XYZ file of C-alpha atoms in Angstrom:
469
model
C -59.812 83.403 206.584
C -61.002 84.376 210.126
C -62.883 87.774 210.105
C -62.988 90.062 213.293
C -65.830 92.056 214.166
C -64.611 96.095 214.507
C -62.910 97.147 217.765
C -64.693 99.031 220.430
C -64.823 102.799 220.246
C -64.383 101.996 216.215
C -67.105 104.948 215.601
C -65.155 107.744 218.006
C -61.800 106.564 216.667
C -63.053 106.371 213.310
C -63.954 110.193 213.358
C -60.841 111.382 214.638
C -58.839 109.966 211.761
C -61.294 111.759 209.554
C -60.445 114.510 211.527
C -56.556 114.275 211.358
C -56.666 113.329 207.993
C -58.557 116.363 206.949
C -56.643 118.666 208.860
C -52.834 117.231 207.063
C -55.326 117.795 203.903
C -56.251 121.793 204.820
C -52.762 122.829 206.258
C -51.084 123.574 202.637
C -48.052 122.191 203.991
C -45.542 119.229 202.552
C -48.107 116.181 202.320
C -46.688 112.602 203.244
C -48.319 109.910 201.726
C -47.733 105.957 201.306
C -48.244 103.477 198.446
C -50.501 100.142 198.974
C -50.553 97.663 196.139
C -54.624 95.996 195.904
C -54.648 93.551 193.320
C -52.341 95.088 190.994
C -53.441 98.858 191.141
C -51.190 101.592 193.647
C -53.118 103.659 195.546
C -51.603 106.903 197.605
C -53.032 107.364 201.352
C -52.415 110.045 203.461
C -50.432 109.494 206.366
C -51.096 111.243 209.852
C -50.093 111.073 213.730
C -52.251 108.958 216.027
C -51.479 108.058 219.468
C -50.023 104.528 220.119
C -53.054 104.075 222.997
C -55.928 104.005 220.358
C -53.890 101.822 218.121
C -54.749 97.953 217.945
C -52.594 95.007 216.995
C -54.123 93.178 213.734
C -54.828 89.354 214.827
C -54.905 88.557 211.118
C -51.448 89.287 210.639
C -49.595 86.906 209.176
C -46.056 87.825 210.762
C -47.230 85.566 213.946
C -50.134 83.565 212.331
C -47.916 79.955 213.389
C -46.695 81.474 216.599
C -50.634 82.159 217.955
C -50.822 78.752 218.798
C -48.196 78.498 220.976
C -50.157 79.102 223.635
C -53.822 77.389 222.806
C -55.991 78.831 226.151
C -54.080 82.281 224.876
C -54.927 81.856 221.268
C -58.440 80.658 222.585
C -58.966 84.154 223.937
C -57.554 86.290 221.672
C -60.394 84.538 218.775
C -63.071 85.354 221.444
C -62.141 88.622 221.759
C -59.276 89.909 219.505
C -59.258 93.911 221.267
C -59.678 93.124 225.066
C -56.751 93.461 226.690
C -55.221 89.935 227.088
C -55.725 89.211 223.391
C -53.631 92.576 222.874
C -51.149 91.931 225.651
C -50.718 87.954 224.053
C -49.719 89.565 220.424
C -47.540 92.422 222.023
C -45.733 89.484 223.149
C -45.548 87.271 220.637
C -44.416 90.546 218.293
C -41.299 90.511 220.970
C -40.108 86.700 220.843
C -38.472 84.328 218.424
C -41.108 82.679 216.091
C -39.274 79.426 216.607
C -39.520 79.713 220.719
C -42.217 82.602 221.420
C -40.582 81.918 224.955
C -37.861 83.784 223.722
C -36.846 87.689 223.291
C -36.037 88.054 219.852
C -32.589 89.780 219.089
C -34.210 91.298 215.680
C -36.633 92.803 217.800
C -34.366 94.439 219.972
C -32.291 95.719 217.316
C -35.288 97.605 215.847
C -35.822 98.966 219.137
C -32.225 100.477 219.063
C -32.844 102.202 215.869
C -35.806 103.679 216.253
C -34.647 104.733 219.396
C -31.468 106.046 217.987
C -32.827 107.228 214.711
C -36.596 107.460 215.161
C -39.520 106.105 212.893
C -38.498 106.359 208.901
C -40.975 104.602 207.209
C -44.576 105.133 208.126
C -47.279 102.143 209.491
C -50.538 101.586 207.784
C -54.124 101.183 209.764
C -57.650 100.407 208.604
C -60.275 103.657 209.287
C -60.707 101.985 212.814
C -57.293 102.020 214.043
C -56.431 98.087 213.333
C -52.397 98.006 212.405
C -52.188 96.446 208.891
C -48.537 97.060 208.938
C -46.355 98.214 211.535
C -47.075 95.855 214.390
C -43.972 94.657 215.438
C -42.810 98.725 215.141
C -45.730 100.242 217.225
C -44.710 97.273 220.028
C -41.088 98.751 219.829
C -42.458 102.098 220.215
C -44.272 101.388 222.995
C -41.336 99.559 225.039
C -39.529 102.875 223.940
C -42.916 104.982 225.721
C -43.665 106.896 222.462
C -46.754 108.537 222.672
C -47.774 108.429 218.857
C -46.477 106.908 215.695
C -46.780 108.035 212.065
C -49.172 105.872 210.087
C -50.790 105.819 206.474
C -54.721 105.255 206.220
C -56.487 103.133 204.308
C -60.037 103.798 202.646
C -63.001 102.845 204.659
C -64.335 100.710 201.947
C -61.844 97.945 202.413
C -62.587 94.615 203.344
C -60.531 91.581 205.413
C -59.767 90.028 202.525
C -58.086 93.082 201.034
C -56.165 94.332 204.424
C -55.129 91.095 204.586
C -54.153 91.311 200.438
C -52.439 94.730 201.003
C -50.337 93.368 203.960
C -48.909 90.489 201.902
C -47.707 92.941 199.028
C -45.982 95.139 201.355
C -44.205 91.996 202.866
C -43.177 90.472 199.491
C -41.508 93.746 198.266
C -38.182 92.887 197.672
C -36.241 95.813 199.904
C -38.641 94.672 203.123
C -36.281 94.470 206.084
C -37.708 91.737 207.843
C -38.931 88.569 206.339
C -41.941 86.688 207.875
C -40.810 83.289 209.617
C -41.390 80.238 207.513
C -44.369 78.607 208.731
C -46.162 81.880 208.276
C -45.016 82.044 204.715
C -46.728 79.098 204.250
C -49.886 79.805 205.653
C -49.756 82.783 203.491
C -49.421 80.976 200.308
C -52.488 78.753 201.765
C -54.659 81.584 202.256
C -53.878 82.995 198.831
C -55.219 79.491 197.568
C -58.088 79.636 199.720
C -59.289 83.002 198.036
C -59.212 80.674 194.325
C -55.551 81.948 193.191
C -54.197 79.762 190.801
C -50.723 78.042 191.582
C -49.142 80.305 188.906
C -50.275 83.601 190.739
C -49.704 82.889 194.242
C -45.908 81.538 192.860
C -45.377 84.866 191.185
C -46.518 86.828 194.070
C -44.250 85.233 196.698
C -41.493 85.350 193.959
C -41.223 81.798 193.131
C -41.267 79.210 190.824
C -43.996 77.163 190.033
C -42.441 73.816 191.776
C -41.319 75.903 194.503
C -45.066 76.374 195.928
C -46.006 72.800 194.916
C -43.423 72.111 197.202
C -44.422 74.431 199.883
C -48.345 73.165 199.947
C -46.686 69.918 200.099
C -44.647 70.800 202.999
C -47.693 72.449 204.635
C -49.690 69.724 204.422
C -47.589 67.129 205.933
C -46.812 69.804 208.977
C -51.021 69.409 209.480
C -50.777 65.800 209.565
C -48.105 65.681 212.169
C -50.228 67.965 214.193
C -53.276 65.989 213.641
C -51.641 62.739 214.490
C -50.478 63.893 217.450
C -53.471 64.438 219.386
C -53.189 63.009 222.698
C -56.090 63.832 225.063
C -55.627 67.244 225.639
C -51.975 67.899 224.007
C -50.998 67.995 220.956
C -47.877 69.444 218.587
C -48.468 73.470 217.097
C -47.857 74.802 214.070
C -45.008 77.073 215.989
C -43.034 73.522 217.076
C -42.028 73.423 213.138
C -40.215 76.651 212.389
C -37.138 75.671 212.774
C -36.887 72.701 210.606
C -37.184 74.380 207.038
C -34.354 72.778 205.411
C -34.671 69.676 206.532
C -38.862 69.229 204.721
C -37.650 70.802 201.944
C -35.150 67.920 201.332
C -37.582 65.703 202.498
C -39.698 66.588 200.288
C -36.718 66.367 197.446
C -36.127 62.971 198.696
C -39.444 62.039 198.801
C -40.647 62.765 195.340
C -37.545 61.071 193.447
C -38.709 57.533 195.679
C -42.003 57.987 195.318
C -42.045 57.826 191.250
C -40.589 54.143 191.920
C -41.909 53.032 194.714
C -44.515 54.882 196.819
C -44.637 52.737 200.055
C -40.542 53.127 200.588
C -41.344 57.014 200.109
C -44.076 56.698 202.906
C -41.491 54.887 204.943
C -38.718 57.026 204.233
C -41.392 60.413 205.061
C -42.308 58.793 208.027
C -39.020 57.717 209.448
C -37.612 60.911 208.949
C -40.692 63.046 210.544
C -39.828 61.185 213.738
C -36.255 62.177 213.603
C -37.504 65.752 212.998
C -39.815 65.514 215.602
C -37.150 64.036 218.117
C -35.161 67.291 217.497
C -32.312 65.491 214.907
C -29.788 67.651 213.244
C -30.241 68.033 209.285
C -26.842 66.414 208.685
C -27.994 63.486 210.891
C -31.662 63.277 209.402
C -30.058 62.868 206.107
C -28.752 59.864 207.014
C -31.697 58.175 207.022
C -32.229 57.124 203.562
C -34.522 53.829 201.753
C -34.377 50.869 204.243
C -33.449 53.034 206.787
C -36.201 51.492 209.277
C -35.335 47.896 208.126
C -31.384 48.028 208.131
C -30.780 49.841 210.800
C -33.436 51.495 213.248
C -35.266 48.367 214.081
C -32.625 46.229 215.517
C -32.039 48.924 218.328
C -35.628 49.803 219.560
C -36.207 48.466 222.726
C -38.555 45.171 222.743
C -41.660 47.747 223.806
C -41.415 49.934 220.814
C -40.407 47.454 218.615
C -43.562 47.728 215.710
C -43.543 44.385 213.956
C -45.144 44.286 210.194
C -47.871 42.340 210.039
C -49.629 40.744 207.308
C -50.456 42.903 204.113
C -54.359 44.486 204.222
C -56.785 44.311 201.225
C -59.361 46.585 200.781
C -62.562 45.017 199.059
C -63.667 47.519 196.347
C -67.918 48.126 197.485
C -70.115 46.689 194.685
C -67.528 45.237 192.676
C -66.302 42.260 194.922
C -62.653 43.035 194.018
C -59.986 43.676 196.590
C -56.883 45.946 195.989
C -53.647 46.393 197.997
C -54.412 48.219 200.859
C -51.764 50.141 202.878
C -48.507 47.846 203.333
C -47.743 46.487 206.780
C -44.254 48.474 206.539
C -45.980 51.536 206.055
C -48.478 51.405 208.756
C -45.652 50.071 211.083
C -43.357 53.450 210.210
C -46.326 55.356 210.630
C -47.150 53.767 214.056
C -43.644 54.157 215.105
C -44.182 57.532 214.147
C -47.191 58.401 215.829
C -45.667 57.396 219.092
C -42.742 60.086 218.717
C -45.024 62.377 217.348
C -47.881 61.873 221.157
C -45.262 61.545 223.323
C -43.485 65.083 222.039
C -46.946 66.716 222.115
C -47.129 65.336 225.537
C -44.215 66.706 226.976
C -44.584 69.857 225.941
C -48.420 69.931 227.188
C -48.582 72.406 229.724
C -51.896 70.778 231.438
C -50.344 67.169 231.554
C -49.250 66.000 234.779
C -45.854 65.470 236.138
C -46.619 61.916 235.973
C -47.706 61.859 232.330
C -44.689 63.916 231.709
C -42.202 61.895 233.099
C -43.745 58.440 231.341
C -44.005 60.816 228.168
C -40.123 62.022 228.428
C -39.145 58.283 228.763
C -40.802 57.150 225.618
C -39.455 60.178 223.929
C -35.928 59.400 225.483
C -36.092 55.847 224.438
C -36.983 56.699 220.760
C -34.209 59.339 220.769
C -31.550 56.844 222.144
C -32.511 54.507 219.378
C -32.956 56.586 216.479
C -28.976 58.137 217.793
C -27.048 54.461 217.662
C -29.335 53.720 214.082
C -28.407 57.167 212.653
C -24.807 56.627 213.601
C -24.259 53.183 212.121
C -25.849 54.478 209.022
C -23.199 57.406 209.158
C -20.314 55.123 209.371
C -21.681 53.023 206.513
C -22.302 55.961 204.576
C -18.699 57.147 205.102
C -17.636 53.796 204.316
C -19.289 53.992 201.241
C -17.743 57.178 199.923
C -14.244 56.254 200.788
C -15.067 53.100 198.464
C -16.017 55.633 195.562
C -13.514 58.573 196.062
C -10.429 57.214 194.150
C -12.937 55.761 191.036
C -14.376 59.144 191.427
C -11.061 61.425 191.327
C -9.903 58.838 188.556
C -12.914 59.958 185.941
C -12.181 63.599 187.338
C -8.616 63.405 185.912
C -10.131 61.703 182.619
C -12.271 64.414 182.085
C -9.183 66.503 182.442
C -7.073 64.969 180.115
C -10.190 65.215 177.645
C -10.265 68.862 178.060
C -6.500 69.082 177.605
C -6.239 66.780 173.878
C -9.378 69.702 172.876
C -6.891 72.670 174.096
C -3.642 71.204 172.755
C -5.383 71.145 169.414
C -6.456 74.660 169.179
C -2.746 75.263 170.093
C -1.182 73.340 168.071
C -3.602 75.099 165.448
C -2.784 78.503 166.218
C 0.938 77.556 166.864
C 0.825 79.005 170.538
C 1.854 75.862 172.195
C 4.331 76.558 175.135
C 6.649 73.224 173.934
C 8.375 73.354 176.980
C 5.981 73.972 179.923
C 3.626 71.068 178.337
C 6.888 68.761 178.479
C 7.114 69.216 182.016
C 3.282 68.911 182.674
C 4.036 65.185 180.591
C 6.354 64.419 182.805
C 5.033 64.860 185.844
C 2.218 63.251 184.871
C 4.039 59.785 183.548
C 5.295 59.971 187.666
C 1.946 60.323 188.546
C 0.510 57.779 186.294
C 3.478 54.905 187.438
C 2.185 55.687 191.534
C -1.373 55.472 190.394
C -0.247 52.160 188.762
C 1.789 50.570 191.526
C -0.881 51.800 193.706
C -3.612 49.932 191.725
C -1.569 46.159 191.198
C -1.170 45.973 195.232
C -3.227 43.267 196.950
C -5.134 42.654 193.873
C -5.224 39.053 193.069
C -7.082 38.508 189.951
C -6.991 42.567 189.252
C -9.053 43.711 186.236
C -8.914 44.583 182.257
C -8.216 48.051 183.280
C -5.717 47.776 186.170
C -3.750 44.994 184.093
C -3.531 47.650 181.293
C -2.708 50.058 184.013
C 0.180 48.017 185.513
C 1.457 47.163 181.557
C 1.111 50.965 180.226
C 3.003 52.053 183.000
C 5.503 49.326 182.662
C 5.769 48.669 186.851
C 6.741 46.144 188.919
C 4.067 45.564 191.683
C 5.079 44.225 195.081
């Protein structure tokens, strides 16, 4: 967890919350205090005025922890020096936009703009003793835009550390009536941090309000997203935590997907993780990255990639064992042909999106990318069509155990009526009937264009004593 060093004029500012607070203290008028939650134990603070201008945004926060490195040279300067006022200006910003494209003004933002404009500040911020914003960022930017002069913030004791602003911002953002949720990636590196300070998997899950399996799944997810950014290093470019936001869904079923392969068959779930990355990357929808299922790459994708990206499996590696003179399966040629296919998509985004790459770099970039896109569209779409195929094949089998687990229910409820002699005699007639119609169209339906049809449609065609065509 980064720590930052205390802002300038800390001391001076510093006394004058001493002073305000002291002064709310003395006045023997209605006190308003607010509640922080530090491991476990509430604590009351007093809450005071302070002008807006001596207030600093928190560069810990987690709300735009992902989003910081949107802009790396930004990012760069705002670690260097967190209170100057680029650094300041950069989160302002960032506070403003859509954590999936900081580029972006965020509706949600300007709707809390409207209401505190309409309705003024109901709930108060919270500040260290130096005037850092531990919560309340995203409200004191609003104010500003509105030109407030002050805002209303709790104070927290001078004896607390990073580690426990950082502890006391998390609790007020996992409280269940919070109005604004932090983006997903952020959420993550939450739960990271959490684990970083030697909470156990149990804690962590029962602070975020989760299962167990939930935050396996989560770390899981997490770590994948840091290999996609690692593996996309390309010179100078590469992908940001910020590029994955908007693809929640779609690793969580990944991940789903990935862990029921995996038990049987570990390289196909490295294929199928891979594969389905690079659709992800290449900006697929999560109805079309679903698509790609086992043999995926083999059935499909590979016979449309152009001859250049074509990634051909090569021989199987061993890995000789030091010392023992043994050699063991290394990683399968499939695998480290996905993963290659892979790492293209993955440099060639990261290269496009580069803002110090060169139009020429660009353009070659934005052809590979267009090329893998083009190919990855026909493969997805021929799996579609097989996979509709497929269900058609298994609807009627389907609807035909649905109706015997109806008729199942039916013998169970006709029993208890018969039993309590509350059988309408007449109304279950009908029902027979219509279902002996049924059952005869089911039958003819089942006999036509069968040649050699089997035990159960010949019992089918003989029950329902029909003539097939």
């Amino acid at each position: 967890m980064q720590q930052f060093p205390p802002p300038p004029r800390a001391a001076e500012f510093s006394e004058l919350i001493k002073k305000r607070v002291e002064e709310v203290k003395s006045s023997g008028g209605t006190r308003e205090t607010v509640t922080v939650d530090l491991h476990g134990q509430p604590q009351n603070v007093e809450v005071i005025d302070l002008p807006l201008s001596g207030l600093y945004y928190n560069p810990a926060t987690h709300r735009i922890r992902a989003q910081r490195t949107h802009d790396a040279q930004k990012n760069r300067t705002l670690e260097s020096d967190p209170w100057g006022d680029e650094g300041q200006e950069y989160l302002e910003s960032l506070l403003q936009n859509e954590p999936a494209d900081p580029t972006r003004r965020d509706p949600a933002f300007d709707k809390l703009k409207k209401s505190l404009d309409e309705y003024g500040q109901n709930d108060p911020g919270l500040i260290t003793h130096h005037g850092i914003l531990v919560n309340g960022n995203t409200r004191a930017a609003a104010l500003k835009g509105l030109g407030a002069a002050s805002m209303r913030v709790g104070v927290l004791p001078e004896s607390f550390t990073w580690d426990d602003i950082n502890a006391v911002e998390l609790s007020l953002q996992l409280r269940k009536d919070h109005r604004r949720d932090y983006s997903y990636i952020n959420r993550l590196l939450a739960m990271e941090e959490q684990a970083s300070l030697g909470r156990t998997p149990d804690v962590i899950a029962k602070a975020f309000r989760i299962q167990v399996k939930t935050y396996d799944q989560e770390r899981w997810i997490l770590g994948v997203v840091r290999d996609q950014i690692e593996r996309s290093q390309n010179g100078n470019a590469a992908l940001r935590l910020v590029d994955f936001e908007d693809h929640q869904e779609k690793l969580k079923e990944l991940h789903r997907d990935y862990s029921k392969l995996a038990a049987a068959d570990p390289d196909r779930a490295e294929i199928l993780k891979e594969t389905r990355m690079a659709a992800i990357t290449l900006g697929f929808s999560k109805t079309d990255v679903r698509h790609i299922e086992e043999g995926f790459q083999e059935k499909y994708l590979s016979s449309v990639l152009p001859t250049g990206l074509i990634t051909e499996p090569e021989q199987e590696q061993t890995i000789t064992v030091p010392g023992l003179g043994i050699s063991v399966p290394g990683t399968s040629s499939k695998v480290s042909a996905a993963r290659e296919l892979n790492r293209q998509v993955l440099q060639a985004k990261a290269r496009v999106a580069a803002r110090n790459s060169s139009e020429e770099e660009k353009s070659r970039a934005q052809s590979l990318q267009d090329d893998f896109h083009e190919a990855f569209d026909k493969a997805i779409d021929r799996a579609g069509r097989h996979a509709r195929l497929r269900k058609r094949k298994q609807i009627a089998p389907e609807r035909l155990m649905d109706a015997c687990a109806a008729i199942e229910l039916c013998v169970g409820e006709l029993v208890k009526a018969r039993a309590s002699h509350s059988l309408d005699e007449g109304a279950f007639d009908e029902a027979a009937v219509k279902l002996r119609e049924s059952f005869r169209q089911l039958a003819h339906q089942a006999g036509r264009g069968s040649q050699e049809p089997g035990e159960g449609v010949r019992w089918l065609i003989s029950a329902a004593h029909v003539v097939v065509d």
